[in-house]
């Protein structure tokens, strides 16, 4: 059986989801005639595979989860929206008159974000972008993008990149998911397996139609584990809002 | 990365979809707290992967596609529902007082069908069941189950099995999808690739959570191709109803 090619999974998916929602661009069809739903597929390194409708990536504020609204109220100054995708949250900040830059590694996602009106965008990795001269007051990681912290090896590298882009008093606002509320043996045994390998997260890749991403570490951790990851990075956990458990909002600040 | 284990994909999926729809049994949750949609994942042997919500497998008649209703009006005598799944169509035939047997290879799907009230069920392959003494007047293959014809090698074997279970004048009512209405290069090049290998269909497997099915041939063919497959099998194409293109209903009868 053929292996899927590595490509711009997020971009292709966003383009299709955008076409379904707006009627702009070719809509995905089954048999050339009937609408096909746009489903994001997430594969985990133990063989678990899950699908979820992709439309929420284009959700208007009225469709958001409550914690997304609370997160935006915490933004101040110049905002860098990391993994901004099709611009869901960055567009709303822009509408509110806030200075906001959308960063994503997916050219296709940024193309959709720009088509939807997002003005300030960057297609690159945060590691590359850390060499830029721009400075930010808020780093925003919504839509589970606390996962981009990766794990014990990746987190300090990412946090150093953010520190080098930070104005004094800058904060990170990140939405994560606490994975430990489940008793599902599929998940409990996976957590055990990861811990026995000295890992917090687990590897996953995204697939869409013919494309896959590379496998990458994506962190699901508890607030307590997050606090441990921050040690020695210069970033300090200021608050946890877990009103929408298992989802939570973490605010981190750069200590002077 | 771990390979998924071969298991009862359809059964696990039906059980979860049933729990979501009825509240009976443990519902799939993300993070142990928030509902997770039940998505069927279909992998094709060229690396294509698609997801689709699984709830339609439990659809009540009011939610069906029009051709499903037309198919049921064509049933007569004792009906064998092949690949009956959770009993969507067999249950409705039973409600109408028609003699109907539901056959599926998935123990989990049949368990759900029985829990929903389907009385006459068999867990086996059609090849095994062909040795049974039961006789039928209608073989029903809905929900794209014309795909079970497989291809040029499998179709005559399946059709012989059905012939051996057939009363005089028996008919097959099968719903298929004509794949050739598309201009999507992802599909057009796949059709070409299959034809260049002397194949009509293509291999696919289903996945759900930690499980996969074996790879199997699943036929998507035009009515003209179907007619070619029937040659020499004793079954004759009597009618095609393609009012809901790309979907169609094919009626085949055993020639005396």
GROMACS .gro file of C-alpha atoms in nm:
model
  512
    1UNK     CA    1   0.000   0.000   0.000
    2UNK     CA    2   0.126   0.350  -0.082
    3UNK     CA    3   0.244   0.573   0.199
    4UNK     CA    4   0.082   0.915   0.208
    5UNK     CA    5   0.299   1.199   0.082
    6UNK     CA    6   0.412   1.468   0.324
    7UNK     CA    7   0.247   1.796   0.236
    8UNK     CA    8   0.039   2.091   0.345
    9UNK     CA    9  -0.237   1.894   0.521
   10UNK     CA   10  -0.370   2.194   0.713
   11UNK     CA   11  -0.371   2.410   0.401
   12UNK     CA   12  -0.568   2.165   0.187
   13UNK     CA   13  -0.812   2.104   0.466
   14UNK     CA   14  -0.864   2.475   0.536
   15UNK     CA   15  -0.919   2.546   0.167
   16UNK     CA   16  -1.187   2.275   0.147
   17UNK     CA   17  -1.351   2.380   0.474
   18UNK     CA   18  -1.354   2.739   0.349
   19UNK     CA   19  -1.513   2.633   0.020
   20UNK     CA   20  -1.785   2.438   0.204
   21UNK     CA   21  -1.859   2.727   0.440
   22UNK     CA   22  -1.853   3.011   0.187
   23UNK     CA   23  -1.912   2.854  -0.154
   24UNK     CA   24  -1.583   3.015  -0.271
   25UNK     CA   25  -1.359   2.770  -0.458
   26UNK     CA   26  -1.421   2.408  -0.555
   27UNK     CA   27  -1.612   2.219  -0.288
   28UNK     CA   28  -1.510   1.860  -0.208
   29UNK     CA   29  -1.755   1.619  -0.368
   30UNK     CA   30  -1.812   1.245  -0.352
   31UNK     CA   31  -1.872   1.087  -0.693
   32UNK     CA   32  -1.833   1.434  -0.845
   33UNK     CA   33  -2.181   1.529  -0.727
   34UNK     CA   34  -2.262   1.502  -0.358
   35UNK     CA   35  -2.103   1.712  -0.082
   36UNK     CA   36  -1.830   1.539   0.113
   37UNK     CA   37  -1.774   1.651   0.473
   38UNK     CA   38  -1.432   1.795   0.556
   39UNK     CA   39  -1.289   1.577   0.831
   40UNK     CA   40  -0.952   1.624   0.998
   41UNK     CA   41  -0.780   1.293   1.067
   42UNK     CA   42  -0.539   1.260   1.358
   43UNK     CA   43  -0.317   0.954   1.384
   44UNK     CA   44  -0.136   0.872   1.706
   45UNK     CA   45   0.185   0.669   1.722
   46UNK     CA   46   0.012   0.376   1.894
   47UNK     CA   47  -0.217   0.331   1.593
   48UNK     CA   48  -0.512   0.529   1.731
   49UNK     CA   49  -0.690   0.726   1.464
   50UNK     CA   50  -0.962   0.984   1.518
   51UNK     CA   51  -1.157   1.208   1.288
   52UNK     CA   52  -1.326   1.537   1.364
   53UNK     CA   53  -1.517   1.783   1.146
   54UNK     CA   54  -1.281   2.062   1.034
   55UNK     CA   55  -1.540   2.339   1.012
   56UNK     CA   56  -1.464   2.469   1.364
   57UNK     CA   57  -1.134   2.608   1.230
   58UNK     CA   58  -1.344   2.871   1.054
   59UNK     CA   59  -1.589   2.929   1.339
   60UNK     CA   60  -1.725   3.281   1.389
   61UNK     CA   61  -1.709   3.415   1.749
   62UNK     CA   62  -2.073   3.318   1.810
   63UNK     CA   63  -1.971   2.952   1.751
   64UNK     CA   64  -1.664   2.957   1.978
   65UNK     CA   65  -1.612   2.780   2.305
   66UNK     CA   66  -1.643   3.013   2.607
   67UNK     CA   67  -1.271   2.993   2.690
   68UNK     CA   68  -1.179   3.137   2.349
   69UNK     CA   69  -1.370   3.453   2.439
   70UNK     CA   70  -1.203   3.470   2.778
   71UNK     CA   71  -0.863   3.422   2.611
   72UNK     CA   72  -0.914   3.720   2.381
   73UNK     CA   73  -1.000   3.943   2.675
   74UNK     CA   74  -0.655   3.863   2.817
   75UNK     CA   75  -0.471   3.988   2.508
   76UNK     CA   76  -0.288   4.321   2.532
   77UNK     CA   77  -0.048   4.515   2.309
   78UNK     CA   78   0.091   4.353   1.995
   79UNK     CA   79  -0.029   3.993   1.963
   80UNK     CA   80   0.147   3.703   1.785
   81UNK     CA   81  -0.109   3.432   1.707
   82UNK     CA   82   0.094   3.108   1.681
   83UNK     CA   83  -0.052   2.841   1.455
   84UNK     CA   84  -0.317   3.090   1.350
   85UNK     CA   85  -0.454   2.858   1.082
   86UNK     CA   86  -0.724   3.023   0.874
   87UNK     CA   87  -0.721   3.322   1.110
   88UNK     CA   88  -1.016   3.235   1.331
   89UNK     CA   89  -0.896   3.427   1.638
   90UNK     CA   90  -0.651   3.668   1.471
   91UNK     CA   91  -0.929   3.806   1.250
   92UNK     CA   92  -1.143   3.880   1.554
   93UNK     CA   93  -0.856   4.059   1.729
   94UNK     CA   94  -0.799   4.262   1.412
   95UNK     CA   95  -1.170   4.351   1.401
   96UNK     CA   96  -1.137   4.479   1.755
   97UNK     CA   97  -0.851   4.706   1.651
   98UNK     CA   98  -0.575   4.508   1.821
   99UNK     CA   99  -0.234   4.481   1.653
  100UNK     CA  100  -0.204   4.114   1.558
  101UNK     CA  101   0.030   3.900   1.348
  102UNK     CA  102  -0.079   3.554   1.235
  103UNK     CA  103   0.198   3.294   1.208
  104UNK     CA  104   0.157   2.948   1.063
  105UNK     CA  105   0.382   2.696   0.890
  106UNK     CA  106   0.102   2.615   0.644
  107UNK     CA  107   0.107   2.832   0.329
  108UNK     CA  108  -0.244   2.714   0.243
  109UNK     CA  109  -0.387   2.813   0.580
  110UNK     CA  110  -0.227   3.158   0.558
  111UNK     CA  111  -0.365   3.198   0.206
  112UNK     CA  112  -0.717   3.142   0.343
  113UNK     CA  113  -0.652   3.371   0.640
  114UNK     CA  114  -0.542   3.649   0.399
  115UNK     CA  115  -0.841   3.587   0.173
  116UNK     CA  116  -1.061   3.632   0.479
  117UNK     CA  117  -0.895   3.967   0.544
  118UNK     CA  118  -0.608   3.904   0.788
  119UNK     CA  119  -0.350   4.171   0.702
  120UNK     CA  120  -0.033   4.080   0.894
  121UNK     CA  121   0.076   3.721   0.835
  122UNK     CA  122   0.397   3.515   0.835
  123UNK     CA  123   0.453   3.171   0.684
  124UNK     CA  124   0.738   3.020   0.880
  125UNK     CA  125   0.831   2.824   1.192
  126UNK     CA  126   0.855   3.005   1.523
  127UNK     CA  127   1.224   2.903   1.534
  128UNK     CA  128   1.294   3.089   1.210
  129UNK     CA  129   1.079   3.380   1.313
  130UNK     CA  130   1.268   3.420   1.643
  131UNK     CA  131   1.545   3.588   1.439
  132UNK     CA  132   1.306   3.863   1.333
  133UNK     CA  133   1.321   4.208   1.490
  134UNK     CA  134   0.949   4.218   1.570
  135UNK     CA  135   0.853   4.229   1.939
  136UNK     CA  136   0.525   4.119   2.097
  137UNK     CA  137   0.333   4.171   2.418
  138UNK     CA  138   0.111   3.863   2.387
  139UNK     CA  139   0.174   3.518   2.241
  140UNK     CA  140  -0.155   3.345   2.170
  141UNK     CA  141  -0.180   2.966   2.134
  142UNK     CA  142  -0.547   2.875   2.109
  143UNK     CA  143  -0.724   2.573   1.959
  144UNK     CA  144  -0.517   2.331   2.172
  145UNK     CA  145  -0.196   2.496   2.052
  146UNK     CA  146  -0.040   2.454   2.395
  147UNK     CA  147   0.031   2.120   2.225
  148UNK     CA  148   0.305   2.299   2.029
  149UNK     CA  149   0.507   2.299   2.353
  150UNK     CA  150   0.574   1.939   2.242
  151UNK     CA  151   0.738   1.796   2.552
  152UNK     CA  152   1.034   1.828   2.786
  153UNK     CA  153   1.285   1.872   2.502
  154UNK     CA  154   1.087   2.099   2.276
  155UNK     CA  155   0.921   2.325   2.533
  156UNK     CA  156   1.236   2.516   2.647
  157UNK     CA  157   1.340   2.572   2.283
  158UNK     CA  158   0.998   2.713   2.193
  159UNK     CA  159   0.986   2.921   2.511
  160UNK     CA  160   1.331   3.067   2.438
  161UNK     CA  161   1.214   3.162   2.088
  162UNK     CA  162   0.914   3.341   2.238
  163UNK     CA  163   1.136   3.512   2.496
  164UNK     CA  164   1.355   3.651   2.219
  165UNK     CA  165   1.046   3.800   2.052
  166UNK     CA  166   0.904   3.937   2.378
  167UNK     CA  167   0.861   4.294   2.498
  168UNK     CA  168   0.913   4.341   2.872
  169UNK     CA  169   0.618   4.199   3.065
  170UNK     CA  170   0.503   3.984   2.773
  171UNK     CA  171   0.261   3.699   2.836
  172UNK     CA  172   0.172   3.370   2.675
  173UNK     CA  173  -0.195   3.275   2.665
  174UNK     CA  174  -0.225   2.908   2.572
  175UNK     CA  175  -0.518   2.670   2.561
  176UNK     CA  176  -0.443   2.311   2.655
  177UNK     CA  177  -0.632   1.994   2.731
  178UNK     CA  178  -0.582   1.796   3.050
  179UNK     CA  179  -0.573   1.434   2.929
  180UNK     CA  180  -0.605   1.269   3.271
  181UNK     CA  181  -0.981   1.299   3.325
  182UNK     CA  182  -1.044   0.981   3.127
  183UNK     CA  183  -1.071   0.619   3.241
  184UNK     CA  184  -1.074   0.492   2.880
  185UNK     CA  185  -0.812   0.214   2.872
  186UNK     CA  186  -0.714   0.322   2.519
  187UNK     CA  187  -0.590   0.650   2.665
  188UNK     CA  188  -0.481   0.539   3.012
  189UNK     CA  189  -0.248   0.273   2.869
  190UNK     CA  190  -0.111   0.526   2.621
  191UNK     CA  191  -0.029   0.769   2.901
  192UNK     CA  192   0.147   0.488   3.090
  193UNK     CA  193   0.341   0.388   2.782
  194UNK     CA  194   0.458   0.745   2.726
  195UNK     CA  195   0.558   0.794   3.089
  196UNK     CA  196   0.752   0.468   3.087
  197UNK     CA  197   0.951   0.612   2.796
  198UNK     CA  198   1.014   0.935   2.984
  199UNK     CA  199   0.771   1.127   2.767
  200UNK     CA  200   0.485   1.355   2.857
  201UNK     CA  201   0.322   1.390   2.519
  202UNK     CA  202   0.299   1.153   2.234
  203UNK     CA  203   0.363   1.166   1.866
  204UNK     CA  204   0.088   1.232   1.617
  205UNK     CA  205   0.046   1.329   1.259
  206UNK     CA  206  -0.241   1.482   1.070
  207UNK     CA  207  -0.377   1.341   0.746
  208UNK     CA  208  -0.610   1.478   0.487
  209UNK     CA  209  -0.692   1.302   0.162
  210UNK     CA  210  -0.357   1.205   0.003
  211UNK     CA  211  -0.138   1.400   0.243
  212UNK     CA  212   0.016   1.350   0.585
  213UNK     CA  213   0.227   1.577   0.803
  214UNK     CA  214   0.553   1.450   0.949
  215UNK     CA  215   0.512   1.287   1.288
  216UNK     CA  216   0.551   1.549   1.559
  217UNK     CA  217   0.527   1.570   1.937
  218UNK     CA  218   0.206   1.731   2.050
  219UNK     CA  219   0.167   1.791   2.420
  220UNK     CA  220  -0.139   1.714   2.623
  221UNK     CA  221  -0.048   1.784   2.984
  222UNK     CA  222  -0.201   1.881   3.314
  223UNK     CA  223  -0.146   2.231   3.457
  224UNK     CA  224   0.094   2.075   3.713
  225UNK     CA  225   0.303   1.920   3.434
  226UNK     CA  226   0.302   2.253   3.252
  227UNK     CA  227   0.443   2.424   3.560
  228UNK     CA  228   0.726   2.171   3.568
  229UNK     CA  229   0.805   2.236   3.202
  230UNK     CA  230   0.838   2.609   3.266
  231UNK     CA  231   1.115   2.570   3.527
  232UNK     CA  232   1.432   2.752   3.425
  233UNK     CA  233   1.281   2.902   3.110
  234UNK     CA  234   1.219   3.251   3.247
  235UNK     CA  235   0.844   3.205   3.197
  236UNK     CA  236   0.623   3.171   3.502
  237UNK     CA  237   0.272   3.029   3.530
  238UNK     CA  238   0.045   3.315   3.642
  239UNK     CA  239  -0.301   3.159   3.622
  240UNK     CA  240  -0.502   2.860   3.510
  241UNK     CA  241  -0.865   2.897   3.404
  242UNK     CA  242  -1.014   2.547   3.394
  243UNK     CA  243  -1.384   2.638   3.397
  244UNK     CA  244  -1.428   2.442   3.072
  245UNK     CA  245  -1.248   2.126   3.180
  246UNK     CA  246  -1.079   1.925   3.031
  247UNK     CA  247  -0.981   2.242   2.843
  248UNK     CA  248  -0.789   2.511   3.025
  249UNK     CA  249  -0.632   2.849   2.961
  250UNK     CA  250  -0.282   2.902   3.097
  251UNK     CA  251  -0.130   3.250   3.132
  252UNK     CA  252   0.248   3.263   3.155
  253UNK     CA  253   0.459   3.574   3.203
  254UNK     CA  254   0.824   3.650   3.140
  255UNK     CA  255   0.989   3.726   3.470
  256UNK     CA  256   1.216   4.032   3.451
  257UNK     CA  257   0.491   0.366   1.467
  258UNK     CA  258   0.259   0.086   1.569
  259UNK     CA  259   0.038  -0.074   1.308
  260UNK     CA  260  -0.331  -0.084   1.394
  261UNK     CA  261  -0.461  -0.424   1.506
  262UNK     CA  262  -0.713  -0.606   1.288
  263UNK     CA  263  -1.046  -0.618   1.465
  264UNK     CA  264  -1.417  -0.552   1.459
  265UNK     CA  265  -1.401  -0.194   1.329
  266UNK     CA  266  -1.766  -0.181   1.227
  267UNK     CA  267  -1.879  -0.326   1.558
  268UNK     CA  268  -1.687  -0.079   1.775
  269UNK     CA  269  -1.803   0.209   1.559
  270UNK     CA  270  -2.169   0.100   1.564
  271UNK     CA  271  -2.160   0.058   1.941
  272UNK     CA  272  -2.024   0.411   1.986
  273UNK     CA  273  -2.266   0.561   1.732
  274UNK     CA  274  -2.553   0.383   1.907
  275UNK     CA  275  -2.440   0.518   2.246
  276UNK     CA  276  -2.425   0.874   2.108
  277UNK     CA  277  -2.768   0.847   1.946
  278UNK     CA  278  -2.953   0.673   2.231
  279UNK     CA  279  -2.750   0.742   2.546
  280UNK     CA  280  -2.730   0.362   2.601
  281UNK     CA  281  -2.378   0.246   2.683
  282UNK     CA  282  -2.060   0.447   2.735
  283UNK     CA  283  -2.038   0.742   2.499
  284UNK     CA  284  -1.701   0.827   2.342
  285UNK     CA  285  -1.548   1.126   2.518
  286UNK     CA  286  -1.245   1.347   2.457
  287UNK     CA  287  -1.044   1.415   2.771
  288UNK     CA  288  -1.295   1.202   2.959
  289UNK     CA  289  -1.550   1.485   2.952
  290UNK     CA  290  -1.652   1.626   2.614
  291UNK     CA  291  -1.842   1.434   2.346
  292UNK     CA  292  -1.628   1.302   2.065
  293UNK     CA  293  -1.796   1.260   1.725
  294UNK     CA  294  -1.805   0.908   1.582
  295UNK     CA  295  -1.625   0.924   1.250
  296UNK     CA  296  -1.571   0.633   1.012
  297UNK     CA  297  -1.229   0.641   0.851
  298UNK     CA  298  -1.175   0.490   0.508
  299UNK     CA  299  -0.823   0.436   0.379
  300UNK     CA  300  -0.760   0.364   0.012
  301UNK     CA  301  -0.456   0.174  -0.115
  302UNK     CA  302  -0.311   0.485  -0.283
  303UNK     CA  303  -0.287   0.661   0.055
  304UNK     CA  304  -0.615   0.852   0.028
  305UNK     CA  305  -0.793   0.880   0.360
  306UNK     CA  306  -1.143   1.012   0.416
  307UNK     CA  307  -1.362   1.046   0.720
  308UNK     CA  308  -1.739   1.060   0.742
  309UNK     CA  309  -1.977   1.082   1.038
  310UNK     CA  310  -2.099   0.732   1.127
  311UNK     CA  311  -2.442   0.832   1.258
  312UNK     CA  312  -2.614   0.760   0.925
  313UNK     CA  313  -2.568   0.388   0.991
  314UNK     CA  314  -2.840   0.427   1.252
  315UNK     CA  315  -3.063   0.660   1.051
  316UNK     CA  316  -3.438   0.631   1.094
  317UNK     CA  317  -3.640   0.612   0.768
  318UNK     CA  318  -3.718   0.987   0.784
  319UNK     CA  319  -3.342   1.053   0.756
  320UNK     CA  320  -3.278   0.815   0.466
  321UNK     CA  321  -3.184   0.899   0.109
  322UNK     CA  322  -3.478   0.869  -0.133
  323UNK     CA  323  -3.330   0.564  -0.310
  324UNK     CA  324  -3.333   0.367   0.017
  325UNK     CA  325  -3.711   0.405   0.030
  326UNK     CA  326  -3.746   0.305  -0.335
  327UNK     CA  327  -3.524   0.001  -0.270
  328UNK     CA  328  -3.746  -0.124   0.010
  329UNK     CA  329  -4.052  -0.102  -0.214
  330UNK     CA  330  -3.877  -0.346  -0.449
  331UNK     CA  331  -3.837  -0.615  -0.182
  332UNK     CA  332  -4.060  -0.920  -0.195
  333UNK     CA  333  -4.075  -1.255  -0.016
  334UNK     CA  334  -3.799  -1.352   0.225
  335UNK     CA  335  -3.523  -1.090   0.229
  336UNK     CA  336  -3.154  -1.144   0.311
  337UNK     CA  337  -2.998  -0.809   0.405
  338UNK     CA  338  -2.626  -0.846   0.328
  339UNK     CA  339  -2.394  -0.635   0.537
  340UNK     CA  340  -2.693  -0.529   0.744
  341UNK     CA  341  -2.476  -0.346   0.999
  342UNK     CA  342  -2.679  -0.216   1.292
  343UNK     CA  343  -2.999  -0.315   1.111
  344UNK     CA  344  -3.100   0.018   0.962
  345UNK     CA  345  -3.296  -0.126   0.669
  346UNK     CA  346  -3.366  -0.476   0.805
  347UNK     CA  347  -3.544  -0.329   1.108
  348UNK     CA  348  -3.773  -0.124   0.885
  349UNK     CA  349  -3.858  -0.431   0.672
  350UNK     CA  350  -3.933  -0.621   0.992
  351UNK     CA  351  -4.159  -0.336   1.111
  352UNK     CA  352  -4.347  -0.369   0.784
  353UNK     CA  353  -4.405  -0.738   0.847
  354UNK     CA  354  -4.161  -0.864   0.583
  355UNK     CA  355  -3.956  -1.178   0.655
  356UNK     CA  356  -3.599  -1.056   0.678
  357UNK     CA  357  -3.263  -1.199   0.787
  358UNK     CA  358  -2.976  -0.964   0.867
  359UNK     CA  359  -2.627  -1.097   0.783
  360UNK     CA  360  -2.303  -0.929   0.878
  361UNK     CA  361  -1.946  -1.039   0.947
  362UNK     CA  362  -1.928  -0.796   1.239
  363UNK     CA  363  -2.037  -0.947   1.574
  364UNK     CA  364  -2.052  -0.598   1.726
  365UNK     CA  365  -2.284  -0.465   1.455
  366UNK     CA  366  -2.517  -0.763   1.491
  367UNK     CA  367  -2.518  -0.716   1.867
  368UNK     CA  368  -2.646  -0.360   1.816
  369UNK     CA  369  -2.898  -0.473   1.552
  370UNK     CA  370  -3.036  -0.730   1.798
  371UNK     CA  371  -3.045  -0.476   2.080
  372UNK     CA  372  -3.252  -0.256   1.850
  373UNK     CA  373  -3.496  -0.542   1.798
  374UNK     CA  374  -3.385  -0.728   1.485
  375UNK     CA  375  -3.493  -1.087   1.542
  376UNK     CA  376  -3.334  -1.294   1.264
  377UNK     CA  377  -2.960  -1.239   1.236
  378UNK     CA  378  -2.649  -1.428   1.124
  379UNK     CA  379  -2.285  -1.347   1.201
  380UNK     CA  380  -2.085  -1.499   0.917
  381UNK     CA  381  -1.955  -1.445   0.566
  382UNK     CA  382  -2.188  -1.493   0.272
  383UNK     CA  383  -1.951  -1.769   0.151
  384UNK     CA  384  -2.004  -1.966   0.471
  385UNK     CA  385  -2.375  -1.892   0.473
  386UNK     CA  386  -2.416  -2.025   0.117
  387UNK     CA  387  -2.398  -2.376   0.268
  388UNK     CA  388  -2.711  -2.306   0.472
  389UNK     CA  389  -3.047  -2.448   0.375
  390UNK     CA  390  -3.226  -2.115   0.395
  391UNK     CA  391  -3.370  -1.975   0.070
  392UNK     CA  392  -3.444  -1.614  -0.017
  393UNK     CA  393  -3.647  -1.416  -0.268
  394UNK     CA  394  -3.459  -1.087  -0.230
  395UNK     CA  395  -3.094  -1.012  -0.161
  396UNK     CA  396  -3.058  -0.658  -0.039
  397UNK     CA  397  -2.725  -0.471  -0.057
  398UNK     CA  398  -2.789  -0.111   0.047
  399UNK     CA  399  -2.557   0.158   0.183
  400UNK     CA  400  -2.312   0.117  -0.109
  401UNK     CA  401  -2.298  -0.257  -0.048
  402UNK     CA  402  -2.284  -0.323  -0.423
  403UNK     CA  403  -1.919  -0.261  -0.333
  404UNK     CA  404  -1.917  -0.614  -0.186
  405UNK     CA  405  -1.916  -0.741  -0.546
  406UNK     CA  406  -1.544  -0.657  -0.513
  407UNK     CA  407  -1.429  -0.688  -0.873
  408UNK     CA  408  -1.399  -0.925  -1.167
  409UNK     CA  409  -1.264  -1.210  -0.952
  410UNK     CA  410  -1.486  -1.173  -0.649
  411UNK     CA  411  -1.817  -1.087  -0.818
  412UNK     CA  412  -1.886  -1.432  -0.975
  413UNK     CA  413  -1.803  -1.607  -0.644
  414UNK     CA  414  -2.043  -1.384  -0.452
  415UNK     CA  415  -2.311  -1.415  -0.719
  416UNK     CA  416  -2.280  -1.796  -0.713
  417UNK     CA  417  -2.323  -1.791  -0.336
  418UNK     CA  418  -2.639  -1.584  -0.375
  419UNK     CA  419  -2.767  -1.815  -0.650
  420UNK     CA  420  -2.728  -2.114  -0.418
  421UNK     CA  421  -2.942  -1.935  -0.157
  422UNK     CA  422  -3.202  -1.821  -0.410
  423UNK     CA  423  -3.563  -1.924  -0.458
  424UNK     CA  424  -3.677  -1.933  -0.822
  425UNK     CA  425  -3.722  -1.578  -0.953
  426UNK     CA  426  -3.506  -1.426  -0.678
  427UNK     CA  427  -3.367  -1.076  -0.721
  428UNK     CA  428  -3.074  -0.875  -0.599
  429UNK     CA  429  -3.136  -0.511  -0.511
  430UNK     CA  430  -2.803  -0.336  -0.473
  431UNK     CA  431  -2.710   0.027  -0.427
  432UNK     CA  432  -2.389   0.139  -0.593
  433UNK     CA  433  -2.203   0.459  -0.669
  434UNK     CA  434  -2.089   0.555  -1.017
  435UNK     CA  435  -1.738   0.690  -0.960
  436UNK     CA  436  -1.692   0.846  -1.304
  437UNK     CA  437  -1.883   1.173  -1.255
  438UNK     CA  438  -1.577   1.337  -1.104
  439UNK     CA  439  -1.297   1.543  -1.262
  440UNK     CA  440  -1.098   1.545  -0.937
  441UNK     CA  441  -0.744   1.436  -1.037
  442UNK     CA  442  -0.710   1.247  -0.707
  443UNK     CA  443  -0.985   1.012  -0.828
  444UNK     CA  444  -0.933   1.022  -1.204
  445UNK     CA  445  -0.569   0.913  -1.167
  446UNK     CA  446  -0.673   0.641  -0.924
  447UNK     CA  447  -0.924   0.503  -1.174
  448UNK     CA  448  -0.654   0.503  -1.442
  449UNK     CA  449  -0.409   0.329  -1.213
  450UNK     CA  450  -0.661   0.057  -1.132
  451UNK     CA  451  -0.757   0.004  -1.496
  452UNK     CA  452  -0.390  -0.020  -1.596
  453UNK     CA  453  -0.363  -0.306  -1.344
  454UNK     CA  454  -0.670  -0.477  -1.490
  455UNK     CA  455  -0.882  -0.383  -1.192
  456UNK     CA  456  -1.221  -0.218  -1.167
  457UNK     CA  457  -1.234  -0.145  -0.798
  458UNK     CA  458  -0.964  -0.061  -0.557
  459UNK     CA  459  -0.857  -0.181  -0.220
  460UNK     CA  460  -0.963  -0.010   0.095
  461UNK     CA  461  -0.976  -0.074   0.463
  462UNK     CA  462  -1.177   0.082   0.741
  463UNK     CA  463  -1.027   0.211   1.062
  464UNK     CA  464  -1.175   0.316   1.392
  465UNK     CA  465  -0.971   0.416   1.693
  466UNK     CA  466  -0.710   0.139   1.747
  467UNK     CA  467  -0.853  -0.103   1.491
  468UNK     CA  468  -0.834  -0.163   1.119
  469UNK     CA  469  -1.004  -0.414   0.893
  470UNK     CA  470  -0.799  -0.621   0.653
  471UNK     CA  471  -0.757  -0.459   0.310
  472UNK     CA  472  -1.039  -0.567   0.085
  473UNK     CA  473  -1.163  -0.496  -0.265
  474UNK     CA  474  -1.462  -0.268  -0.267
  475UNK     CA  475  -1.624  -0.204  -0.603
  476UNK     CA  476  -1.730   0.132  -0.732
  477UNK     CA  477  -1.847   0.078  -1.088
  478UNK     CA  478  -2.077   0.222  -1.349
  479UNK     CA  479  -2.398   0.039  -1.445
  480UNK     CA  480  -2.229  -0.062  -1.775
  481UNK     CA  481  -1.940  -0.219  -1.585
  482UNK     CA  482  -2.185  -0.397  -1.358
  483UNK     CA  483  -2.357  -0.548  -1.662
  484UNK     CA  484  -2.022  -0.684  -1.781
  485UNK     CA  485  -1.955  -0.840  -1.440
  486UNK     CA  486  -2.286  -1.027  -1.452
  487UNK     CA  487  -2.205  -1.212  -1.775
  488UNK     CA  488  -2.209  -1.588  -1.730
  489UNK     CA  489  -2.325  -1.572  -1.366
  490UNK     CA  490  -2.692  -1.652  -1.429
  491UNK     CA  491  -2.789  -1.310  -1.293
  492UNK     CA  492  -2.925  -1.050  -1.534
  493UNK     CA  493  -2.949  -0.674  -1.493
  494UNK     CA  494  -3.320  -0.585  -1.500
  495UNK     CA  495  -3.320  -0.215  -1.416
  496UNK     CA  496  -3.109   0.079  -1.306
  497UNK     CA  497  -3.260   0.366  -1.108
  498UNK     CA  498  -3.012   0.653  -1.115
  499UNK     CA  499  -3.243   0.936  -1.012
  500UNK     CA  500  -3.006   1.013  -0.722
  501UNK     CA  501  -2.682   1.012  -0.920
  502UNK     CA  502  -2.399   0.930  -0.852
  503UNK     CA  503  -2.592   0.672  -0.648
  504UNK     CA  504  -2.796   0.411  -0.825
  505UNK     CA  505  -3.013   0.110  -0.751
  506UNK     CA  506  -2.954  -0.199  -0.961
  507UNK     CA  507  -3.206  -0.483  -0.978
  508UNK     CA  508  -3.071  -0.819  -1.094
  509UNK     CA  509  -3.272  -1.137  -1.145
  510UNK     CA  510  -3.174  -1.500  -1.163
  511UNK     CA  511  -3.258  -1.629  -1.508
  512UNK     CA  512  -3.432  -1.967  -1.497
   0.00000   0.00000   0.00000
